[in-house]
PDB file of C-alpha atoms in Angstrom:
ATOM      1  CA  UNK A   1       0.000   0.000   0.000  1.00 88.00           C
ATOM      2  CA  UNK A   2       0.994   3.407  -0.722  1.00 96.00           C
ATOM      3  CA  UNK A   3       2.354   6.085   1.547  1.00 98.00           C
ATOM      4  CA  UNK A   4       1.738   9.564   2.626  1.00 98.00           C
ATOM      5  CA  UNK A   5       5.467   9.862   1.262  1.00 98.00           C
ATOM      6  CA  UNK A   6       5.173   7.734  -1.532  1.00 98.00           C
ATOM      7  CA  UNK A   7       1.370   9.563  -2.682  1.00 98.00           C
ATOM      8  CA  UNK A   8       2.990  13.002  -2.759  1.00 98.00           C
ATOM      9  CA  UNK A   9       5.918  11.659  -4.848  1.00 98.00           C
ATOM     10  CA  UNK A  10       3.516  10.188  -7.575  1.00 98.00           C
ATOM     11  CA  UNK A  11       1.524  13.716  -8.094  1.00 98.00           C
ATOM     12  CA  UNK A  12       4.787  16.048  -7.531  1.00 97.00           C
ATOM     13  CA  UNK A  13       5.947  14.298 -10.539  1.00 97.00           C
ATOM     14  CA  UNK A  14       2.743  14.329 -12.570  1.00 97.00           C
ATOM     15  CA  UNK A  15       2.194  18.018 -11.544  1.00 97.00           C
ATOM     16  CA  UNK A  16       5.719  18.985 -11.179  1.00 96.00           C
ATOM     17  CA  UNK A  17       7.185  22.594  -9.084  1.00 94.00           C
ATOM     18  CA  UNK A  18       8.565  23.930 -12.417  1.00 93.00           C
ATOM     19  CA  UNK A  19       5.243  24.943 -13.985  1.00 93.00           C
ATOM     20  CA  UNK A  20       4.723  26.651 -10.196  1.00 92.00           C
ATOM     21  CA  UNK A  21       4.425  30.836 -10.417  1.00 89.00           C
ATOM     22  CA  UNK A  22       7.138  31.956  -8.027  1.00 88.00           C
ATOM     23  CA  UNK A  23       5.019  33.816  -5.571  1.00 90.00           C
ATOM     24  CA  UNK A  24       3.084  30.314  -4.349  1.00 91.00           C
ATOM     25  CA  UNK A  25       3.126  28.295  -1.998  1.00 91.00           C
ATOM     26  CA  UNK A  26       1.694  24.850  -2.461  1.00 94.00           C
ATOM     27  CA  UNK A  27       3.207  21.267  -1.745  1.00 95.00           C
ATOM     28  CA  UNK A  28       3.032  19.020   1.931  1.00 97.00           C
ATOM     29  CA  UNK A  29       2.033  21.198   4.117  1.00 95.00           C
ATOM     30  CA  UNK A  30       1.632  19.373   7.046  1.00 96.00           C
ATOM     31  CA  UNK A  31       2.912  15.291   7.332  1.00 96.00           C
ATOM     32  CA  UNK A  32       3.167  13.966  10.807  1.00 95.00           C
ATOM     33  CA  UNK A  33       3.182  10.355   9.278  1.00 97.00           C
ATOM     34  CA  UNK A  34       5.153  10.247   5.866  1.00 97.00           C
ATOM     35  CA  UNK A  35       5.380   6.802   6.059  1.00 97.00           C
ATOM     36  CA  UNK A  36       1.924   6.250   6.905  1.00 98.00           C
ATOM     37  CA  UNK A  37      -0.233   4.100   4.460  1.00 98.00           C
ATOM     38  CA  UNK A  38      -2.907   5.885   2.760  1.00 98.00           C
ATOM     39  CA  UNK A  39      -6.045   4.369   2.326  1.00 98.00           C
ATOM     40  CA  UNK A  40      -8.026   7.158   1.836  1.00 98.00           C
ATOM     41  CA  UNK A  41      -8.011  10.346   0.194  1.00 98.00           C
ATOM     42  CA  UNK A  42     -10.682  13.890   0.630  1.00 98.00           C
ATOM     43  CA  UNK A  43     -10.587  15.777  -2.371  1.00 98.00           C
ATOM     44  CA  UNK A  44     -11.213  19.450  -1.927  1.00 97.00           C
ATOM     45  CA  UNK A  45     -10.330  22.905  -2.943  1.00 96.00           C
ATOM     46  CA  UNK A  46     -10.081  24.328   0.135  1.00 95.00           C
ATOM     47  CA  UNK A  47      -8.472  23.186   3.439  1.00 96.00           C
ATOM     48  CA  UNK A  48     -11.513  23.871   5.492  1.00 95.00           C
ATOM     49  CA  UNK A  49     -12.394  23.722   9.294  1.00 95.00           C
ATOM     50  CA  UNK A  50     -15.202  21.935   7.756  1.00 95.00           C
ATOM     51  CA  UNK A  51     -13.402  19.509   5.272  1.00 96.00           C
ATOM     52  CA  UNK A  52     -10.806  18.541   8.168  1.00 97.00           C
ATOM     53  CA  UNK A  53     -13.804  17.913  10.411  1.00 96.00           C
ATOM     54  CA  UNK A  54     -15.379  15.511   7.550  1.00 96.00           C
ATOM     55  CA  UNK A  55     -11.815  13.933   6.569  1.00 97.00           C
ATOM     56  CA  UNK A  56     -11.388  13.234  10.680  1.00 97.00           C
ATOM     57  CA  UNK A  57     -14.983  11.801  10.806  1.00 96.00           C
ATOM     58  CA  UNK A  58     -14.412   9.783   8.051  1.00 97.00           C
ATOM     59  CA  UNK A  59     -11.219   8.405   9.005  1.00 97.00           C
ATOM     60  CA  UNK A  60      -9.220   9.645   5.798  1.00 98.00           C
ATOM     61  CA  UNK A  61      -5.872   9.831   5.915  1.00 98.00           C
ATOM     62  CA  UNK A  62      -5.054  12.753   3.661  1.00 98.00           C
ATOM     63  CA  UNK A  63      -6.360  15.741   2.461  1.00 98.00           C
ATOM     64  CA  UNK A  64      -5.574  17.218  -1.175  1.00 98.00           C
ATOM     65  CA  UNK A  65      -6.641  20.190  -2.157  1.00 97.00           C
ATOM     66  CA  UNK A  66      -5.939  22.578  -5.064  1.00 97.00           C
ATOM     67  CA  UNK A  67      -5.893  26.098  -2.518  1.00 96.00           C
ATOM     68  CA  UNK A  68      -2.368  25.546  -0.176  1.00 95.00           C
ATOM     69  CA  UNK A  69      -3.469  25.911   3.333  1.00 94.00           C
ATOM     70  CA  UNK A  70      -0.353  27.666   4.229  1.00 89.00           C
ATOM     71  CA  UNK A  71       0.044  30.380   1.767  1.00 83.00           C
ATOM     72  CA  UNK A  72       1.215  33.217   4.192  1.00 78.00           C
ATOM     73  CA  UNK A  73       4.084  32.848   6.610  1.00 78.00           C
ATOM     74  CA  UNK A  74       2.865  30.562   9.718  1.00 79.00           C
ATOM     75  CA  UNK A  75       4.597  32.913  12.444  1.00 79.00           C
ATOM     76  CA  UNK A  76       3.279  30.864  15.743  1.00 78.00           C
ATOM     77  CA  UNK A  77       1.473  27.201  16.209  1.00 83.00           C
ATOM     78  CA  UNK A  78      -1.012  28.507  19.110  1.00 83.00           C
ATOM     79  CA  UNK A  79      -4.101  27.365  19.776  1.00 86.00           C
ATOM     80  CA  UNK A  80      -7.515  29.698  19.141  1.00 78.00           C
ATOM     81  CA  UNK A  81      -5.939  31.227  16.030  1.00 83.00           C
ATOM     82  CA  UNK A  82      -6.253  30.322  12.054  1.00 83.00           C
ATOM     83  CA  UNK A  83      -4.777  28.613  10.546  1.00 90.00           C
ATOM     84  CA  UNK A  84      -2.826  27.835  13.041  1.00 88.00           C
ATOM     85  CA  UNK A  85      -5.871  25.449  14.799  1.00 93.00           C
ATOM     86  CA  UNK A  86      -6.473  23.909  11.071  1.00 95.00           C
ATOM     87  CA  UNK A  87      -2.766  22.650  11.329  1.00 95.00           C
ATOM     88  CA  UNK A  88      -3.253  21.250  14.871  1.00 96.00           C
ATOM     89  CA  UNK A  89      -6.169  20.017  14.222  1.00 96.00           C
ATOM     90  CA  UNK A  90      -4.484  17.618  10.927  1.00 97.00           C
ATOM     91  CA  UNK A  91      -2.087  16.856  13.284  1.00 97.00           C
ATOM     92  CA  UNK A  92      -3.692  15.768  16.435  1.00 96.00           C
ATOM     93  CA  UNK A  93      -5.719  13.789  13.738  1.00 97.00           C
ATOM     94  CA  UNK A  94      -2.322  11.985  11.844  1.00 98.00           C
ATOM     95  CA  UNK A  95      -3.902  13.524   8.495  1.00 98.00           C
ATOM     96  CA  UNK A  96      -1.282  14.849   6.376  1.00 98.00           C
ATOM     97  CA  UNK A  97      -2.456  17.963   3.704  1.00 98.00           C
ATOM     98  CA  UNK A  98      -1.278  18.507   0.369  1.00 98.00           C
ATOM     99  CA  UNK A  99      -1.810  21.158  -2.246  1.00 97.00           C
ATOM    100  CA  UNK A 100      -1.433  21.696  -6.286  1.00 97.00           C
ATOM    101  CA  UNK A 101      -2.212  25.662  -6.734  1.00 96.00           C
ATOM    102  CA  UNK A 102      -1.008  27.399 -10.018  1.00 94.00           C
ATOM    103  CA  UNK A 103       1.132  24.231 -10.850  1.00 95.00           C
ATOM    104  CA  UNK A 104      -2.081  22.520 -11.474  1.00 97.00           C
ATOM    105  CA  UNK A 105      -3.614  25.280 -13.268  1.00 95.00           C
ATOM    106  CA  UNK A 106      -0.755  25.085 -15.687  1.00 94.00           C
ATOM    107  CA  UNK A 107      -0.111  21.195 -16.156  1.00 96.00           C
ATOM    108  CA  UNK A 108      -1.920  19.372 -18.580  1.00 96.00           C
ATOM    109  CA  UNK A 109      -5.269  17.940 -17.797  1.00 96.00           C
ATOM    110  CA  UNK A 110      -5.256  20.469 -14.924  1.00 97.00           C
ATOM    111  CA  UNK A 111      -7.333  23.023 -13.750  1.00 97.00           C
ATOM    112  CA  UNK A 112      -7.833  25.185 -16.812  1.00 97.00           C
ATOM    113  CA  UNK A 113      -8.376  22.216 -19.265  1.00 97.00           C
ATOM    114  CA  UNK A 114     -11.295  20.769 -16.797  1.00 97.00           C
ATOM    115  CA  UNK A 115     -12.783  24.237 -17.268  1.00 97.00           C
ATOM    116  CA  UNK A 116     -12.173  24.377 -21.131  1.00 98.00           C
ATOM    117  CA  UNK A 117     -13.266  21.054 -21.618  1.00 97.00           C
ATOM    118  CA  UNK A 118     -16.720  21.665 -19.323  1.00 97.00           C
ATOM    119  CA  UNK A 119     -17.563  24.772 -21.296  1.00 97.00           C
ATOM    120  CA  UNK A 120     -16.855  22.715 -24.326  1.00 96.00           C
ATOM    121  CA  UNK A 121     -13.922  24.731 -26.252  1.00 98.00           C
ATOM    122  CA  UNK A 122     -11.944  22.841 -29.039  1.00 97.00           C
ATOM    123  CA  UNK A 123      -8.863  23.412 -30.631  1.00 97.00           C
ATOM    124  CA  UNK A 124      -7.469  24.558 -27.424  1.00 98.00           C
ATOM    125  CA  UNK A 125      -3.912  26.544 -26.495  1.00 97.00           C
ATOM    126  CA  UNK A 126      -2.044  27.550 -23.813  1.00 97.00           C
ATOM    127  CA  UNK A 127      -2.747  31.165 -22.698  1.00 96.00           C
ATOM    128  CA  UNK A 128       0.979  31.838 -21.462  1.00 93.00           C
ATOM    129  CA  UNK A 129       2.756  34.710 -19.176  1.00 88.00           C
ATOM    130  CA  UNK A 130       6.538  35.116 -18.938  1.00 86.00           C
ATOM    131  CA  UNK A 131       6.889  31.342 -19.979  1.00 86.00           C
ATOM    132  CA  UNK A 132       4.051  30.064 -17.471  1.00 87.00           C
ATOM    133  CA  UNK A 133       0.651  28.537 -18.778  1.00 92.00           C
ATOM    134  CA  UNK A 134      -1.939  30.254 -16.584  1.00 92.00           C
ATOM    135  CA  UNK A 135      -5.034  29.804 -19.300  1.00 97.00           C
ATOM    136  CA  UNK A 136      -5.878  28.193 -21.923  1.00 98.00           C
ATOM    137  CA  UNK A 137      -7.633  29.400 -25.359  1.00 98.00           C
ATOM    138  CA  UNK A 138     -10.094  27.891 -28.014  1.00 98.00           C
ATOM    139  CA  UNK A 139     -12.962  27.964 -30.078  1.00 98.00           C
ATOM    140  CA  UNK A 140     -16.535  27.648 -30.116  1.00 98.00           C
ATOM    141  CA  UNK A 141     -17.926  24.426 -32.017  1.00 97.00           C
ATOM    142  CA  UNK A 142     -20.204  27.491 -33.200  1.00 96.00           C
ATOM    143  CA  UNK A 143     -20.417  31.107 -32.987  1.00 97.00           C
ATOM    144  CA  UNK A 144     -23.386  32.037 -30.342  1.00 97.00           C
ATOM    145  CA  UNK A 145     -24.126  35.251 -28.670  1.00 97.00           C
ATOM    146  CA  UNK A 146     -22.876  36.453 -25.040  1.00 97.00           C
ATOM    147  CA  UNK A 147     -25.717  35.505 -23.944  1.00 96.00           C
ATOM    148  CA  UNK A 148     -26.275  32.160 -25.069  1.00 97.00           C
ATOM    149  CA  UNK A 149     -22.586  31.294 -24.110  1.00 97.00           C
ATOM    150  CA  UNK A 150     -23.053  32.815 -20.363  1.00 97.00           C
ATOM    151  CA  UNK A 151     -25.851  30.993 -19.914  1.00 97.00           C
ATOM    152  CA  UNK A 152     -23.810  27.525 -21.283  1.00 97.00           C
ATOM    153  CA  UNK A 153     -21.129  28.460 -18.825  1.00 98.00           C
ATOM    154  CA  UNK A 154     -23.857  28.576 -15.615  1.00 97.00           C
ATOM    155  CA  UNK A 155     -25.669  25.409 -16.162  1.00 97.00           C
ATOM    156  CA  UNK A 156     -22.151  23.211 -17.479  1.00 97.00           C
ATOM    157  CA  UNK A 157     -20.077  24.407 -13.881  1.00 97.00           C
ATOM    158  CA  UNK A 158     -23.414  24.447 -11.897  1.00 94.00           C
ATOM    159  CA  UNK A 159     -23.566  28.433 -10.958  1.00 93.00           C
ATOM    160  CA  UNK A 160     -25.844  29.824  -9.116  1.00 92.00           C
ATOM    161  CA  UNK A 161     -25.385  32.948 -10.965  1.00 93.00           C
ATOM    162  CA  UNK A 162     -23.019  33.948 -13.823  1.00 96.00           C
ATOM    163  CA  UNK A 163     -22.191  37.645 -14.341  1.00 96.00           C
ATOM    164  CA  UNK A 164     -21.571  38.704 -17.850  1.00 97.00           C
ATOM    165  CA  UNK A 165     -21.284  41.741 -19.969  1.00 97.00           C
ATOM    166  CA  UNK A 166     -20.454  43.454 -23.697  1.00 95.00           C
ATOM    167  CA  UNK A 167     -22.151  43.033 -26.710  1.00 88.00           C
ATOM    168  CA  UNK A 168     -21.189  40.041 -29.666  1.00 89.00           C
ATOM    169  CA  UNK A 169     -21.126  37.066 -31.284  1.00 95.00           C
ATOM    170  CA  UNK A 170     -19.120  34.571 -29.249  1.00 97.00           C
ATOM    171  CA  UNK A 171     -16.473  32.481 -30.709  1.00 97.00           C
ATOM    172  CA  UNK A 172     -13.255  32.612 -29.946  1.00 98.00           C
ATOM    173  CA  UNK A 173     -12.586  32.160 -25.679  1.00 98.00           C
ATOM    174  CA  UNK A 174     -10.037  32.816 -23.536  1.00 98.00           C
ATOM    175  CA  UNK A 175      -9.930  31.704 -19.807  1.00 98.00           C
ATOM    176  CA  UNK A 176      -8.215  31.918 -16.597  1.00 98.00           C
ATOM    177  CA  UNK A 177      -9.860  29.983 -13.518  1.00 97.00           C
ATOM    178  CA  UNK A 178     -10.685  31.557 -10.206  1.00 96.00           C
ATOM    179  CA  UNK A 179      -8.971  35.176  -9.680  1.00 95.00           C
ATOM    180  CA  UNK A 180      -7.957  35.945 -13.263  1.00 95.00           C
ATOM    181  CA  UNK A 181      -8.693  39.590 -13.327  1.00 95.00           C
ATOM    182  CA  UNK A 182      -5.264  41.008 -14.103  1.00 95.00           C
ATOM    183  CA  UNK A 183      -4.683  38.615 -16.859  1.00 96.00           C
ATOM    184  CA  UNK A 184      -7.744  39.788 -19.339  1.00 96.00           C
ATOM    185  CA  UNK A 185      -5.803  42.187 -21.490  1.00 95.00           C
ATOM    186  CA  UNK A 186      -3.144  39.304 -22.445  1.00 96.00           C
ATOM    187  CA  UNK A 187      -6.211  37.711 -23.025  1.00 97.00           C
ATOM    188  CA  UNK A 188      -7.692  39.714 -25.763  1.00 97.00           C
ATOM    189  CA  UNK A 189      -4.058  40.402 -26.955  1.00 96.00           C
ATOM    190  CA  UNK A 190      -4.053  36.489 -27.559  1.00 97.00           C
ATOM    191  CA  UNK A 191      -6.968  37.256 -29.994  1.00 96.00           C
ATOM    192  CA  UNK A 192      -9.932  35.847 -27.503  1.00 97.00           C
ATOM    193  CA  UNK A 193     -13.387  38.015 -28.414  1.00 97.00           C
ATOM    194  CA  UNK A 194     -14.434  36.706 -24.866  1.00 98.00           C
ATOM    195  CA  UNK A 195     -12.910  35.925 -21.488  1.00 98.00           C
ATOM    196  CA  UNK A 196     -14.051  33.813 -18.958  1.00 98.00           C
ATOM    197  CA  UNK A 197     -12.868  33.836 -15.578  1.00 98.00           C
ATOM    198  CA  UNK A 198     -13.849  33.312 -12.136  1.00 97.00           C
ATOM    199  CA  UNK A 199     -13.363  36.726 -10.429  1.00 96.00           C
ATOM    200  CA  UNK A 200     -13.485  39.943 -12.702  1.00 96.00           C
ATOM    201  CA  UNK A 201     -13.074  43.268 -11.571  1.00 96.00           C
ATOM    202  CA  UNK A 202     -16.338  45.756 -11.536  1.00 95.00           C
ATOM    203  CA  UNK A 203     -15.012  48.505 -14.120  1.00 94.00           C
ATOM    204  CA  UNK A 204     -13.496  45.712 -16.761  1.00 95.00           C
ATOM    205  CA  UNK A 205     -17.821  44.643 -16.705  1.00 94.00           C
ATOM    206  CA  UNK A 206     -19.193  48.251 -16.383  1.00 93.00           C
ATOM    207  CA  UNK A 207     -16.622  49.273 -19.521  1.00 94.00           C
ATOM    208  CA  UNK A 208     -17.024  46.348 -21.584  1.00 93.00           C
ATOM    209  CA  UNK A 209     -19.250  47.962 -24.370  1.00 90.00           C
ATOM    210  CA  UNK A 210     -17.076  50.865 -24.708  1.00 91.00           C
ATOM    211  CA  UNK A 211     -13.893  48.645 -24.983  1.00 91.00           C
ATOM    212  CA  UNK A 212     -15.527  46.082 -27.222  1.00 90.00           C
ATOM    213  CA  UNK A 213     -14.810  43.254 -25.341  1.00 94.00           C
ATOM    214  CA  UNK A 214     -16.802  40.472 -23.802  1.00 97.00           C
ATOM    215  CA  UNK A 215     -16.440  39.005 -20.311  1.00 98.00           C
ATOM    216  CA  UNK A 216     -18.234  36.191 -18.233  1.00 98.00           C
ATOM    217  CA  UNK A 217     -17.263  35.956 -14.627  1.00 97.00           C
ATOM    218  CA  UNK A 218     -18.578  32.714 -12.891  1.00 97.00           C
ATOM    219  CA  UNK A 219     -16.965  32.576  -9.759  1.00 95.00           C
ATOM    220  CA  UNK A 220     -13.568  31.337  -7.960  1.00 96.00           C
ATOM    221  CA  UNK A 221     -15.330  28.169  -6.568  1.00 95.00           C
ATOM    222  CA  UNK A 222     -17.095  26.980  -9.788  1.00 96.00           C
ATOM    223  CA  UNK A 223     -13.908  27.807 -12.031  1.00 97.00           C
ATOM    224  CA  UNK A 224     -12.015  25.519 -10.704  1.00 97.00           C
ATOM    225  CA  UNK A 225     -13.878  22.673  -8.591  1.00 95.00           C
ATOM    226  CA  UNK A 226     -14.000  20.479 -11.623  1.00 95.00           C
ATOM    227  CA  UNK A 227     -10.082  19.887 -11.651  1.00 96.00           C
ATOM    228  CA  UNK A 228     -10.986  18.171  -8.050  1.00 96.00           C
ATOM    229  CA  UNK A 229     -12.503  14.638 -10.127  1.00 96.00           C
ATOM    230  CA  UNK A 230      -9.246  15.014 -11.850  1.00 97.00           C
ATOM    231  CA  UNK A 231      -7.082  14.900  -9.029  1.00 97.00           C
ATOM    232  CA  UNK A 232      -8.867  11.996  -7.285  1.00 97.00           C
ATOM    233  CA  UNK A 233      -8.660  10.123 -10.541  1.00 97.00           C
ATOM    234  CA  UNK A 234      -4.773  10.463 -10.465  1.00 98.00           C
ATOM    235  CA  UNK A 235      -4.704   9.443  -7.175  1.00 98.00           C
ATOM    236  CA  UNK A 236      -6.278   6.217  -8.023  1.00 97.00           C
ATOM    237  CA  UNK A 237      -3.737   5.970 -10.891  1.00 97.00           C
ATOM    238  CA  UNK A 238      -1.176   6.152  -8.271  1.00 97.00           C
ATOM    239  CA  UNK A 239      -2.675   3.046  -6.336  1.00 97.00           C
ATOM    240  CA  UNK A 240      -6.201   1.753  -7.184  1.00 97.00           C
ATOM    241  CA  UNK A 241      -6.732   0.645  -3.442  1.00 97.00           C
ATOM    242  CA  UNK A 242      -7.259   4.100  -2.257  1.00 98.00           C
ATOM    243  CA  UNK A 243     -10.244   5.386  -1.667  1.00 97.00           C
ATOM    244  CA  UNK A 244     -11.547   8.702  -2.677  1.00 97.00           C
ATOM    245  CA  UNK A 245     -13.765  11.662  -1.976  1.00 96.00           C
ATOM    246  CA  UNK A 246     -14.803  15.081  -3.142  1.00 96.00           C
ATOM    247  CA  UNK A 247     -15.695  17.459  -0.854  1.00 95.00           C
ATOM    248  CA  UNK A 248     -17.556  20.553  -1.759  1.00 89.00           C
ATOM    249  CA  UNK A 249     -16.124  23.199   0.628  1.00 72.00           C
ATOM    250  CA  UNK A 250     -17.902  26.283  -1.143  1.00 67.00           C
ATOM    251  CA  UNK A 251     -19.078  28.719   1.481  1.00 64.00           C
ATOM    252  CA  UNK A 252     -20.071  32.263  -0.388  1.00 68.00           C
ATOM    253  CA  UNK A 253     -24.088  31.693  -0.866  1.00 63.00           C
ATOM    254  CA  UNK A 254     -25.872  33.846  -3.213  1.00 63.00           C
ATOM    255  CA  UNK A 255     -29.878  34.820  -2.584  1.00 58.00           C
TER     256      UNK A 255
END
């Protein structure tokens, strides 16, 4: 059977460091047991009070997630503060946590080709920035308007809502999942009428006519939870005795 060490191994080499932006912060976060045998696996996107509780519950041995849940610098381990009681709490539990963040969203078969593929673009590229795949870009099977195309975007992630906003035929799409406002002008440059992304900024909406582009926003969470059936499929690659499980750790309701 395969180990906490051995798991981690196995998907650092199938989602390897090098396709990592240099500002994040991903990998084993926190391994009490490296050599203990994993049997079962929670598959999230966030490292949750509420997915450790479930993976402690249901006697899993890891947690991997796509969000790391050390990003900033842990400065004390002290009870009665976050995330410093999310770390105790893996620990005091022997669960180990590990994390894919914009690794992931660059590799093949990650993040942004679950999205790509679930909104159903073809002929799909990599969307690249100083060397680093953060998007991918492709084309409609057929032209359709904004509209249309926002609409296919709710109901193939599962949205509660989808924001959208310009004025055009869709056909040509450019995406970046979950915060991808700052990367919508290399978008367009890359030739994309439309970009899709989970977390715009207001003015790019409000000024969308007047620049001539289209935008759909559809939300961090639904941007990027598909990748999460991808990752518990590669970790059954890695040993088809483990046991896996999404968990759906979206917290921001809409009314």
């Amino acid at each position: 059977m395969m180990t906490v060490r051995q798991l981690y191994a196995f998907l650092e080499a199938r989602i390897p460091r090098t396709l990592s932006c240099s500002w994040d912060n991903d990998g084993l976060a926190v391994c009490a047991s490296p050599d203990k045998p994993v049997r079962r696996v929670l598959v999230t996107l966030d490292v949750t009070a509420d997915a450790i509780a479930y993976a402690e519950q249901g006697g899993f041995d890891v947690v991997l997630s796509h969000h790391p849940l050390l990003f900033s610098p842990l400065r004390s381990l002290c009870a009665g503060s976050d995330p410093a009681d999310r770390v105790l709490s893996l620990l005091r539990a022997d669960i180990s946590a590990m994390s894919f963040h914009t690794r992931l969203d660059a590799v093949d078969g990650g993040v942004n080709d679950c999205l790509a593929a679930a909104i159903g673009l073809c002929d799909v590229d990599k969307l690249c920035e100083d060397g680093i795949a953060i998007g991918r870009i492709g084309q409609l099977p057929e032209p359709m308007p904004l509209s249309v195309f926002a609409l296919q975007v709710k109901n193939a992630l599962g949205c509660p809502t989808v924001s959208y906003a310009g004025d055009g035929i869709v056909s040509r799409v450019a995406l970046v999942s979950g915060s991808g406002a700052e990367e919508a002008a290399l978008a367009f440059n890359a030739g994309a009428d439309t970009y899709l992304s989970g977390e715009l900024k207001y003015h790019q909406l409000c000024d969308a006519p007047e620049t001539g582009h289209c935008y759909v926003c559809a939300g961090h969470f639904h941007t990027e939870f598909p990748v999460c059936r991808i990752l518990a499929d590669w970790v059954r690659d890695a040993d088809p005795s483990i046991e896996t499980e999404l968990f759906a750790s979206d917290r921001i309701g809409t009314v």
